Coordinates of N, CA and C and ligand atoms in Angstrom, one line a residue:
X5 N 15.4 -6.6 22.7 CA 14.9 -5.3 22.3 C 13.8 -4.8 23.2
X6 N 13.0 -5.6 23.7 CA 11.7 -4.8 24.2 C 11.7 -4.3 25.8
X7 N 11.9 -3.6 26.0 CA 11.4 -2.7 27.1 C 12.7 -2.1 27.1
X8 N 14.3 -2.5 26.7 CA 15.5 -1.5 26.8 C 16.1 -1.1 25.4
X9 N 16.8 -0.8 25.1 CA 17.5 0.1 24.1 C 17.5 -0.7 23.1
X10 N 17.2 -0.1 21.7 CA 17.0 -1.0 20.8 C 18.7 -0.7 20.1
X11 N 19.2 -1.7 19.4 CA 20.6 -1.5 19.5 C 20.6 -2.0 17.4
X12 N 21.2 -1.1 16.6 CA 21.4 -1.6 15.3 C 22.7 -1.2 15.1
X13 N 23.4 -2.5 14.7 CA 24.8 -2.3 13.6 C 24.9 -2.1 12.6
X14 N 25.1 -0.9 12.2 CA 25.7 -0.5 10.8 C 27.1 -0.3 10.8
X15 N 27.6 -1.2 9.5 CA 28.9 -1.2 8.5 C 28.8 -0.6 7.6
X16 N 29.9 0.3 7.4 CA 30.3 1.0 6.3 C 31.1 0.6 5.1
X17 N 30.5 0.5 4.0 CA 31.2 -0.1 2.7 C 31.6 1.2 1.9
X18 N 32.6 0.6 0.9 CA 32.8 1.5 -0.6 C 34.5 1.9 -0.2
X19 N 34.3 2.3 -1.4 CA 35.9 2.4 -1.8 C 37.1 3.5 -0.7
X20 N 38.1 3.1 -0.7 CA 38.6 4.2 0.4 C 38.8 5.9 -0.5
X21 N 38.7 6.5 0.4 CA 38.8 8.2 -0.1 C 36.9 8.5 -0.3
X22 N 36.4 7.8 -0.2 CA 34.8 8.3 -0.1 C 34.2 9.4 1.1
X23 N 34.9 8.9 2.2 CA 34.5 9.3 3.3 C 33.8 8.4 4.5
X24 N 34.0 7.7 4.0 CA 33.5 6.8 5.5 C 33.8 6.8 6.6
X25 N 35.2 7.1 7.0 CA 35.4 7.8 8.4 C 35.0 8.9 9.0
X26 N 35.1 10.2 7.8 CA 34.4 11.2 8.1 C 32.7 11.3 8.6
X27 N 32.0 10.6 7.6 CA 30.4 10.3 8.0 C 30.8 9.9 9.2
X28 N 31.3 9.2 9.7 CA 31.0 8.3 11.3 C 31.4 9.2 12.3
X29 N 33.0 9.5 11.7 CA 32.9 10.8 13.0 C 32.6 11.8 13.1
X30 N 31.7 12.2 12.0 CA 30.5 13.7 12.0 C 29.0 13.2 12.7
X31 N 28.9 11.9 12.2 CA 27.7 11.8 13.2 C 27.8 11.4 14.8
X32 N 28.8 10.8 15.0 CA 29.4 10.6 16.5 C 29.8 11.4 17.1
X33 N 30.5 12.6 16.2 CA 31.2 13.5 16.7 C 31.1 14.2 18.5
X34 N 30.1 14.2 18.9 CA 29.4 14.6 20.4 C 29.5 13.6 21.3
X35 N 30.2 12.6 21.4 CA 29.7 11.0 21.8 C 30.5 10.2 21.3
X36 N 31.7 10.6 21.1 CA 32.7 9.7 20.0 C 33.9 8.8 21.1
X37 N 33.7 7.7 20.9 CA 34.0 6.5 21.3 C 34.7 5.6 20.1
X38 N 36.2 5.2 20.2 CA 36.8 4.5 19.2 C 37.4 3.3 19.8
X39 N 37.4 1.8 19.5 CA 37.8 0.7 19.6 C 38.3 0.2 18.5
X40 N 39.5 0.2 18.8 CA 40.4 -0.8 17.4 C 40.3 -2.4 17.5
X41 N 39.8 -3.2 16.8 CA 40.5 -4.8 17.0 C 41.6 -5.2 16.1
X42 N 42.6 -4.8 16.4 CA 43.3 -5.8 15.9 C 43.1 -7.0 14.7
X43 N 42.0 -7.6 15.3 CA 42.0 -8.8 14.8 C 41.1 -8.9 13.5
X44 N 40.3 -8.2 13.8 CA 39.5 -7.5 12.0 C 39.4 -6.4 11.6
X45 N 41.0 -5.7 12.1 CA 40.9 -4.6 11.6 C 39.4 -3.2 11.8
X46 N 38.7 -3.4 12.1 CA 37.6 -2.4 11.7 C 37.8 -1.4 13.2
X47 N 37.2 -0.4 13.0 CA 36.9 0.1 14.2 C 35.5 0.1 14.3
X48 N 35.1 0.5 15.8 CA 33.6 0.6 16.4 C 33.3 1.9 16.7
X49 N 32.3 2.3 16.8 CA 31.9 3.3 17.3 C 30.2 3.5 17.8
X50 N 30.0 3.9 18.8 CA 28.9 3.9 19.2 C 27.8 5.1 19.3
X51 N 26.6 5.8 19.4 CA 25.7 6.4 19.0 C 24.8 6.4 19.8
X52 N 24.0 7.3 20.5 CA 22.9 7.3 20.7 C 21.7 7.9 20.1
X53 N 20.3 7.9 19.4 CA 19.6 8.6 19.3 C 18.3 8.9 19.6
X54 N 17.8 10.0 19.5 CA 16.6 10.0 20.3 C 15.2 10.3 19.8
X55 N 14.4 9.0 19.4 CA 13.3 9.1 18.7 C 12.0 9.4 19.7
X56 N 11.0 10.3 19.6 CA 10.1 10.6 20.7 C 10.1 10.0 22.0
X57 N 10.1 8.8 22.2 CA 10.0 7.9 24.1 C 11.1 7.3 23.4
X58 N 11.5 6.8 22.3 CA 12.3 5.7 22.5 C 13.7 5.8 22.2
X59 N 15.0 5.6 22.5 CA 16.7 5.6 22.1 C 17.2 4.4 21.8
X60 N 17.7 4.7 20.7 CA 18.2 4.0 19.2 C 19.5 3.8 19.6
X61 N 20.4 2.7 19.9 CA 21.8 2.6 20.1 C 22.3 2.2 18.4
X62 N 23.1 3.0 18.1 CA 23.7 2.5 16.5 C 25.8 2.0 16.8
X63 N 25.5 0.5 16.6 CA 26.8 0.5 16.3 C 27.7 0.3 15.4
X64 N 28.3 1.3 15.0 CA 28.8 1.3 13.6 C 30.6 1.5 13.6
X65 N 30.4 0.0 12.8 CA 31.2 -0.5 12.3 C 32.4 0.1 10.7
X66 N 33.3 0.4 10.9 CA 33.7 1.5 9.7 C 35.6 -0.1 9.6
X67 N 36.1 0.0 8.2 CA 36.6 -0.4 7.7 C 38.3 -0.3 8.1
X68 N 38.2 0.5 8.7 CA 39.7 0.9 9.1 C 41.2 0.9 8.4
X69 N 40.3 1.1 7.2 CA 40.9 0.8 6.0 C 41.2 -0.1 4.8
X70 N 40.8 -1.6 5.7 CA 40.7 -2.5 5.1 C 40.5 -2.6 3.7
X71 N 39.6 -1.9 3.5 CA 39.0 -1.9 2.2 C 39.7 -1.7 1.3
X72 N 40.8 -1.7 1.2 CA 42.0 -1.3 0.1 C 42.7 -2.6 -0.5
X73 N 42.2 -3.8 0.7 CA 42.6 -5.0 0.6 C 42.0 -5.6 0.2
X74 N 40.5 -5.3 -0.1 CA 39.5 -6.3 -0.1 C 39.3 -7.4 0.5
X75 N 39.6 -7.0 2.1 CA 39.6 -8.3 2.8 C 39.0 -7.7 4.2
X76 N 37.7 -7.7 4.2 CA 37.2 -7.3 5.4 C 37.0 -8.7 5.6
X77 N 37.0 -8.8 6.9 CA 36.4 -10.3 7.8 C 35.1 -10.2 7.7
X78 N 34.9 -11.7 7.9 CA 33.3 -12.1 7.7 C 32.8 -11.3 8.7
X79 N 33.6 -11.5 10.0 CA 33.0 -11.1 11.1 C 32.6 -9.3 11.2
X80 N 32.9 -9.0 10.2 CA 32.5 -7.8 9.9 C 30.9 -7.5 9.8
X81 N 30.7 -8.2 8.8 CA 29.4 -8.1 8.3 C 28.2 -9.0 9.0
X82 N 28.8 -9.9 10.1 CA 27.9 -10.6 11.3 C 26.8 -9.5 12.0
X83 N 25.9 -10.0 12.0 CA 24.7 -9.7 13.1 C 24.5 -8.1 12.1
X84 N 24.6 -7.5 10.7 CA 24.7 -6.5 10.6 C 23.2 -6.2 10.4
X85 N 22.6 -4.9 10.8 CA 20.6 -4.9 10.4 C 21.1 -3.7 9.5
X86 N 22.2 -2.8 8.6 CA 22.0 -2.0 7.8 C 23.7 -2.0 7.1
X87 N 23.7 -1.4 6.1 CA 25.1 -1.3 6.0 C 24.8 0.3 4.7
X88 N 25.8 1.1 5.1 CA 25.5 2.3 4.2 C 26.7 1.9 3.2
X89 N 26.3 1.6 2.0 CA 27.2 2.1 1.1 C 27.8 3.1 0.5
X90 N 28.7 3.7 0.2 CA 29.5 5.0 0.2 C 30.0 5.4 -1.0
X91 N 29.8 6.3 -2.0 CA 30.8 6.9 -3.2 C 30.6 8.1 -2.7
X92 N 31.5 8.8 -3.6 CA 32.3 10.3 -3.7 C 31.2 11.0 -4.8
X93 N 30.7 11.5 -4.7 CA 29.8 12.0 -6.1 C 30.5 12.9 -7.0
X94 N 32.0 13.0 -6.6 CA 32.8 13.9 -7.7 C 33.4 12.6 -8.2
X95 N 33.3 11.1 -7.8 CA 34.4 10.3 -8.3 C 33.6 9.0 -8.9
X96 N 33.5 8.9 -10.4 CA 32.7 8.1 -10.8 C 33.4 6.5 -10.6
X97 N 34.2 6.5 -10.3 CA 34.9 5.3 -10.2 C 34.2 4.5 -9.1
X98 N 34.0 5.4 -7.9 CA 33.8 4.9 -6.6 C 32.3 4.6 -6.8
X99 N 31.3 5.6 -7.6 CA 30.2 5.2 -8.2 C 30.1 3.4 -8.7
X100 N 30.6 3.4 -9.9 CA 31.0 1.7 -10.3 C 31.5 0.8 -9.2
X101 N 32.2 1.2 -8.0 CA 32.3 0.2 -7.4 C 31.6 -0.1 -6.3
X102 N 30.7 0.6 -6.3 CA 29.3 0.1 -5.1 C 28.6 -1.5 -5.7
X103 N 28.7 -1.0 -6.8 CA 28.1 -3.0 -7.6 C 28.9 -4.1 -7.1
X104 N 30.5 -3.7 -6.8 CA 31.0 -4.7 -5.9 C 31.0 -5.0 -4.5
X105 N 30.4 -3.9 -4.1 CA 30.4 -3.8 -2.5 C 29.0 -4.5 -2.5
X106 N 28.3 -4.2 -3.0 CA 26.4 -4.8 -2.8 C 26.5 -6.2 -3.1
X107 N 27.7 -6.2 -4.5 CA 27.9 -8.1 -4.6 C 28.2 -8.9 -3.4
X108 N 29.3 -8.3 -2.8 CA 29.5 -8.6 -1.6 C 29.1 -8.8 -0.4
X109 N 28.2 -8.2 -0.3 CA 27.2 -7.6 0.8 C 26.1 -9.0 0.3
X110 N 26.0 -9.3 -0.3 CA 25.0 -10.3 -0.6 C 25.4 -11.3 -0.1
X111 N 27.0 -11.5 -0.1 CA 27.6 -13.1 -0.2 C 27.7 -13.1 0.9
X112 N 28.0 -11.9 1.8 CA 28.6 -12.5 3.5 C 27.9 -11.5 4.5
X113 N 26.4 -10.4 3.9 CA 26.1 -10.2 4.6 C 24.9 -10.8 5.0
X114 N 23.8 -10.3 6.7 CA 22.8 -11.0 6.5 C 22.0 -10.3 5.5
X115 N 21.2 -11.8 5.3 CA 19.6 -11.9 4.0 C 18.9 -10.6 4.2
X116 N 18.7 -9.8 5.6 CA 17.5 -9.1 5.4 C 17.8 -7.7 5.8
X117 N 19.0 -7.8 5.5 CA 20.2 -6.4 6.0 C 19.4 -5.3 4.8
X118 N 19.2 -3.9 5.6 CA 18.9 -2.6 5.1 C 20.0 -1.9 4.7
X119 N 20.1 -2.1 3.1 CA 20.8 -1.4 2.7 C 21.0 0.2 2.3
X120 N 21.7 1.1 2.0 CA 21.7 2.3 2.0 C 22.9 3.0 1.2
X121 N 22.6 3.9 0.1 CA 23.7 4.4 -0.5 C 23.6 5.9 0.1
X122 N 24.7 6.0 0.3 CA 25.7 7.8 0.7 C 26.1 8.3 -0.4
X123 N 25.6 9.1 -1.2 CA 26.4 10.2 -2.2 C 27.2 11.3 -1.4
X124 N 28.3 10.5 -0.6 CA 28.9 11.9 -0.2 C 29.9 12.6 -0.7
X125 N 29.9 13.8 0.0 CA 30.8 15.0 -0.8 C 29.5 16.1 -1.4
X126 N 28.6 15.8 -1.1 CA 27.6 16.5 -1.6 C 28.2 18.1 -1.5
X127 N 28.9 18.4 -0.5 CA 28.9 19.9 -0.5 C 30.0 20.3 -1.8
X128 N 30.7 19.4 -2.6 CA 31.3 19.7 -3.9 C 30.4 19.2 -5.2
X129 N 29.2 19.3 -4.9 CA 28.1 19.3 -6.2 C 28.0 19.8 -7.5
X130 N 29.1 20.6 -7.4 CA 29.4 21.8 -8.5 C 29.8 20.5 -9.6
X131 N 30.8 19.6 -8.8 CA 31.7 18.8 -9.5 C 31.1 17.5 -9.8
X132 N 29.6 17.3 -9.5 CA 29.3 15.5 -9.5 C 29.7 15.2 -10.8
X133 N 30.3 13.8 -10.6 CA 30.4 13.2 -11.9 C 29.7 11.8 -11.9
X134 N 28.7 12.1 -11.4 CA 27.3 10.8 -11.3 C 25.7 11.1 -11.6
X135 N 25.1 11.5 -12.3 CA 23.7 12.4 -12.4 C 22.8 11.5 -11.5
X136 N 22.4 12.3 -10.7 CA 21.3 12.1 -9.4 C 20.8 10.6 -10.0
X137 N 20.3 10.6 -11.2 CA 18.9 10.2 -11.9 C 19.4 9.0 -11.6
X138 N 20.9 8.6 -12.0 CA 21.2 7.1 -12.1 C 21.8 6.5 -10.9
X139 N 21.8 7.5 -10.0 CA 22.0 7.0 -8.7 C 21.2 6.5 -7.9
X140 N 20.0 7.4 -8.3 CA 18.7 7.2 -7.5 C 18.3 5.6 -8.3
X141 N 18.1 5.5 -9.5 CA 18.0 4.2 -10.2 C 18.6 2.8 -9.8
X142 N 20.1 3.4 -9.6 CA 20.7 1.9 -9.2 C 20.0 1.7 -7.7
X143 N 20.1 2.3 -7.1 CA 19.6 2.2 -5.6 C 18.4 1.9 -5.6
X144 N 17.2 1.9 -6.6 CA 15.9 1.3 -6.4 C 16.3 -0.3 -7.0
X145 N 17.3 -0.3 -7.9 CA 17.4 -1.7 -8.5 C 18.1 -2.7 -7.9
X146 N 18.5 -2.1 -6.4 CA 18.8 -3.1 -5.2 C 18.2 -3.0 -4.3
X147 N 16.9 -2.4 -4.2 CA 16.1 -2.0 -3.2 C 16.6 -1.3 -2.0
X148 N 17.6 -0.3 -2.4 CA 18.4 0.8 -1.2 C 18.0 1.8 -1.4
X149 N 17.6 2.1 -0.1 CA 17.9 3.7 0.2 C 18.5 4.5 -0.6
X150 N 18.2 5.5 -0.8 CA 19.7 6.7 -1.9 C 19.4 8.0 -0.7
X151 N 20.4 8.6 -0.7 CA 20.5 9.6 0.2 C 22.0 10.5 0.1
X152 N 22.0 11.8 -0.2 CA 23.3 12.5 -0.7 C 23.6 13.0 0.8
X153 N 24.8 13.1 1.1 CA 25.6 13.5 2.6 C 26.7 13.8 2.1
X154 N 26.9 15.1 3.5 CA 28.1 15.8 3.5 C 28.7 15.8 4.7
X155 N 30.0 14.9 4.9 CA 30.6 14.7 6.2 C 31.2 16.3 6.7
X156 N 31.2 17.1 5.7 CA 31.8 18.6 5.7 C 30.9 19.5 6.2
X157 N 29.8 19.5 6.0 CA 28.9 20.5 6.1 C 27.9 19.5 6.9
X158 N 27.9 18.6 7.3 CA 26.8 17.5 8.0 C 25.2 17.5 7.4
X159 N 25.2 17.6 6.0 CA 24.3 17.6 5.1 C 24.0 15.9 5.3
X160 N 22.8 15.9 5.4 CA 21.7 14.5 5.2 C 22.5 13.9 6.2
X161 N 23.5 13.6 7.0 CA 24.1 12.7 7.7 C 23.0 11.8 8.8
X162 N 22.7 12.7 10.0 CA 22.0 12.6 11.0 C 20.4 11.7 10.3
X163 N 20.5 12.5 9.2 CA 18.9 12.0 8.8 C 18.7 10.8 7.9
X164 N 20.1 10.4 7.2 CA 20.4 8.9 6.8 C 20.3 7.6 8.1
X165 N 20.5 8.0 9.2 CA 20.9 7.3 10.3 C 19.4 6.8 10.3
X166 N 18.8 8.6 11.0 CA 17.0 8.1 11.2 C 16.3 7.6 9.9
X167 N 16.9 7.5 8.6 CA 16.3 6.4 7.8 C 16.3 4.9 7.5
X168 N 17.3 4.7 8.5 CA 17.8 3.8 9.0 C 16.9 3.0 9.8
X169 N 16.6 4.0 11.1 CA 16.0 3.2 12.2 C 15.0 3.0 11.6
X170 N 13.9 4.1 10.8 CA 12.8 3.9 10.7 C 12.1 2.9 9.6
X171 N 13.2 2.5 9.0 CA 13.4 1.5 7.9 C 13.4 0.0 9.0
X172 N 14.1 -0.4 10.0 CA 14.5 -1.1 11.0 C 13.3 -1.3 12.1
X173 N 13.1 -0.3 12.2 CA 11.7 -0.2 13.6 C 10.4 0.7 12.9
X174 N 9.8 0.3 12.3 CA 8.5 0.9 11.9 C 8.1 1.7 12.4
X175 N 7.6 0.8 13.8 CA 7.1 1.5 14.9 C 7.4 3.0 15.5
X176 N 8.5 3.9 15.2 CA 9.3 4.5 15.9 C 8.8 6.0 16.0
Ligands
LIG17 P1 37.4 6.7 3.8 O1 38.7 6.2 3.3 O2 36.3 6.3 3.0 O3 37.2 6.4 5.3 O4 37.5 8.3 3.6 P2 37.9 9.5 4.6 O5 36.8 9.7 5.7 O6 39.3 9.2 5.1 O7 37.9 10.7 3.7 C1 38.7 10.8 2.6 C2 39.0 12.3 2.2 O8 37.8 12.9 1.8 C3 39.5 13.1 3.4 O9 40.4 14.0 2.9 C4 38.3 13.8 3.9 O10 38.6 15.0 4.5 C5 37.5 14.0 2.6 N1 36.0 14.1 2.8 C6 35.3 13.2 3.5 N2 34.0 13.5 3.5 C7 33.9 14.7 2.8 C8 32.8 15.6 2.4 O11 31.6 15.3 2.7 N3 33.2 16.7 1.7 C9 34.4 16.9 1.3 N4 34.6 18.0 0.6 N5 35.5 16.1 1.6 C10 35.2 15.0 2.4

């Protein structure tokens, strides 16, 4: 880390139809770089960002579908320093299944990994079927971030990332 690019992986969890591809390639979108492996399924994608003197390399790791399988590879969740967890705020289902992804995230991710929930879809708000209050609640009662994004209208996206780093590098 010190004197060159400080470099954080974030994975994306939650149910598929959330948006998780869309977040990644709304914030990449300028800079968008895709690698498939084969071998764990996920794709990569890479980021730069630019905090006063210093640039944040984010590599983010997205499901490539997997998730439908419930069989992401361990190697997924290796070396990870954040993982954004993902529901649909019109889809309460995907809401209930963030307790599975955090369960999970416990068993095979690292101990000291920054966690983060995405209410996305925010720009269909008209429709939430989740009230803020108990979103924001679960998310204090795993000690995560809560943060509403719109991969459509690039609402909170950019600035989930920088709560990210700054959660990761104090200093920044
Ligand atoms: P994933 O399976 O979690 O990766 O979800 P996708 O990124 O493939 O998105 C699933 C569907 O939701 C697609 O039709 C997207 O266009 C749509 N979608 C994703 N993000 C948003 C959003 O912020 N607002 C709206 N209205 N639709 C979204």
């Amino acid at each position: 880390m010190q004197g060159g690019q400080t470099q954080i992986k974030v994975v994306l969890l939650g149910d598929s139809g959330v948006g998780k591809s869309s977040l990644v390639l709304r914030f990449v979108a300028d800079n968008f770089k895709t690698d498939r492996d084969a071998t764990i399924g996920a794709s990569y994608m890479g980021k730069n960002l630019q905090f006063n003197d210093k640039t944040i390399k984010f590599n983010i790791w997205d499901t490539a579908g997997q998730e439908r399988y419930h069989s992401l590879a361990k190697m997924y969740y290796r070396d990870a320093n954040a993982a954004i967890i993902t529901y649909d705020i019109t889809k309460r289902e995907s809401f209930e299944g963030l307790q599975r992804w955090h369960r999970e995230l416990q068993e095979f991710g690292p101990k000291d990994i920054v966690v983060t929930i995405a209410g996305n879809k925010e720009d269909l708000v008209e429709t939430e079927a989740v009230p803020p209050e108990e979103a924001k609640d679960f998310a204090n009662s795993i000690g995560a971030i809560y943060r509403k994004t719109s991969a459509k209208t690039n609402y909170g996206v950019e600035q989930l990332f920088r709560d990210i780093a700054a959660k990761i590098c104090p200093d920044l």
